[in-house]
Structures are given as C-alpha cells and as structure tokens.
Coordinates of C-alpha atoms in Angstrom, one line a residue:
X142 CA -8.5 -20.9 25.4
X143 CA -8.4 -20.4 21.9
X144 CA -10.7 -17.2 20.9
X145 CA -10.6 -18.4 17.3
X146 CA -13.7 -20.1 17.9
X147 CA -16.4 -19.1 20.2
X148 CA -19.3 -20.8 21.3
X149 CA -22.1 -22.1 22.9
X150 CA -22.1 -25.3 24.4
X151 CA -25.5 -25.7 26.6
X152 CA -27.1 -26.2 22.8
X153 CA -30.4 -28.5 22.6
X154 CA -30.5 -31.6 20.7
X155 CA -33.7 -32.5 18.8
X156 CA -33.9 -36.1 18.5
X157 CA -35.9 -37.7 15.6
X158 CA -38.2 -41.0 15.9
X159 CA -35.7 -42.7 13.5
X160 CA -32.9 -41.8 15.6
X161 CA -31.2 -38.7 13.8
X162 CA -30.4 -36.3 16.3
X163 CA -30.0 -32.7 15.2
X164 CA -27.4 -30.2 17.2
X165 CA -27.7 -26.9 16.4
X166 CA -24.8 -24.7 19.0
X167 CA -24.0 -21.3 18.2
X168 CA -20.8 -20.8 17.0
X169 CA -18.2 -17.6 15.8
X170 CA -15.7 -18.6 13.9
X171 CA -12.8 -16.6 12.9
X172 CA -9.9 -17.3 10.4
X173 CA -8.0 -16.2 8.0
X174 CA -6.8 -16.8 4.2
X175 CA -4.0 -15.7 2.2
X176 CA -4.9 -12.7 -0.5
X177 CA -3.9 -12.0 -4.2
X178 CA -5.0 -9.1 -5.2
X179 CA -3.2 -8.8 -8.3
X180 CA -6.5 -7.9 -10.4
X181 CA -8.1 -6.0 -7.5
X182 CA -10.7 -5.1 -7.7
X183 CA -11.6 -7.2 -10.4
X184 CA -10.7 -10.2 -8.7
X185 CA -12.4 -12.8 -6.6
X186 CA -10.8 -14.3 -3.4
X187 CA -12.0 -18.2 -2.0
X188 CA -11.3 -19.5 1.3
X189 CA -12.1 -23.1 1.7
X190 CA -12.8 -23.8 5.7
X191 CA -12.7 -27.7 6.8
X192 CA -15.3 -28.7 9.5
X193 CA -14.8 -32.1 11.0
X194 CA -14.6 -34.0 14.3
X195 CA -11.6 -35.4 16.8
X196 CA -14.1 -37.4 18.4
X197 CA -15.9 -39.0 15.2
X198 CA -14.7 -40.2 12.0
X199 CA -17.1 -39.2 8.5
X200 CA -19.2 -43.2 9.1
X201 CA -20.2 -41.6 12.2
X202 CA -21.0 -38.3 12.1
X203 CA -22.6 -36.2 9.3
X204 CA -22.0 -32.8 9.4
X205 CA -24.4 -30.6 7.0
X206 CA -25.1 -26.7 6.9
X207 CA -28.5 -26.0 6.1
X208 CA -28.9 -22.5 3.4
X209 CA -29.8 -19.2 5.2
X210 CA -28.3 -20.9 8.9
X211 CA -25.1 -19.3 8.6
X212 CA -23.9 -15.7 8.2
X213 CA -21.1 -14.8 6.0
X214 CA -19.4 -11.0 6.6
X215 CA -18.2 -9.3 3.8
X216 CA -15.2 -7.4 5.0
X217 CA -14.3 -5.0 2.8

C-alpha cells in the first residue's frame, strides 16, 4: 500500500434534496516539492498539489475544499 496517502474510507455522505451529495473522508496526505533557497530566508517556496479522479472525469465530479477544512503544517 502506498503510505503517501492515508485515509478513511467508511466516510458518510450527506445527500441534498437536489441531488448534490457531499463526501467528506479524512485524509493525510504527504508529498514533497523541490526547494530553492537561494534567498533564504527571504524567500517563499509554492507547491502546487493536483487532486482529481481515475474513476470520474471534471463533467462528473466537482471537487471543492471548503476554507478552515484543511490543515496546512508549516515545517520549518
């Protein structure tokens, strides 16, 4: 199994009268991004992770991260 990504299937769904339904599984995700620190520690660093789906293409499936949902580490 790949320990990159850990997490919780047995999630709940809420499903909506209009037929929206919201999945909300826990999830730890771990990766990694490439570093220049030339201008440390006046610098800033941006990693751009891409969510998507192998089951569901982007007509299908809308995947949306609501603000204070997630937690971001800072490692320093």
């Amino acid at each position: 199994a790949d320990e990159r990504l850990m997490e919780q299937r047995n999630a709940l769904c809420v499903v909506d009268s209009d037929g929206v339904v919201l999945w909300m599984p826990q999830a730890i995700l771990r990766s990694s991004c490439e570093f220049d620190t030339l201008y440390f520690p006046l610098d800033e660093q941006v990693c751009i992770l891409k969510f998507g789906s192998w089951t569901y293409n982007g007509f299908r499936l809308d995947i949306d991260f609501k603000p204070g949902n997630f937690l971001l580490c800072v490692l320093v």
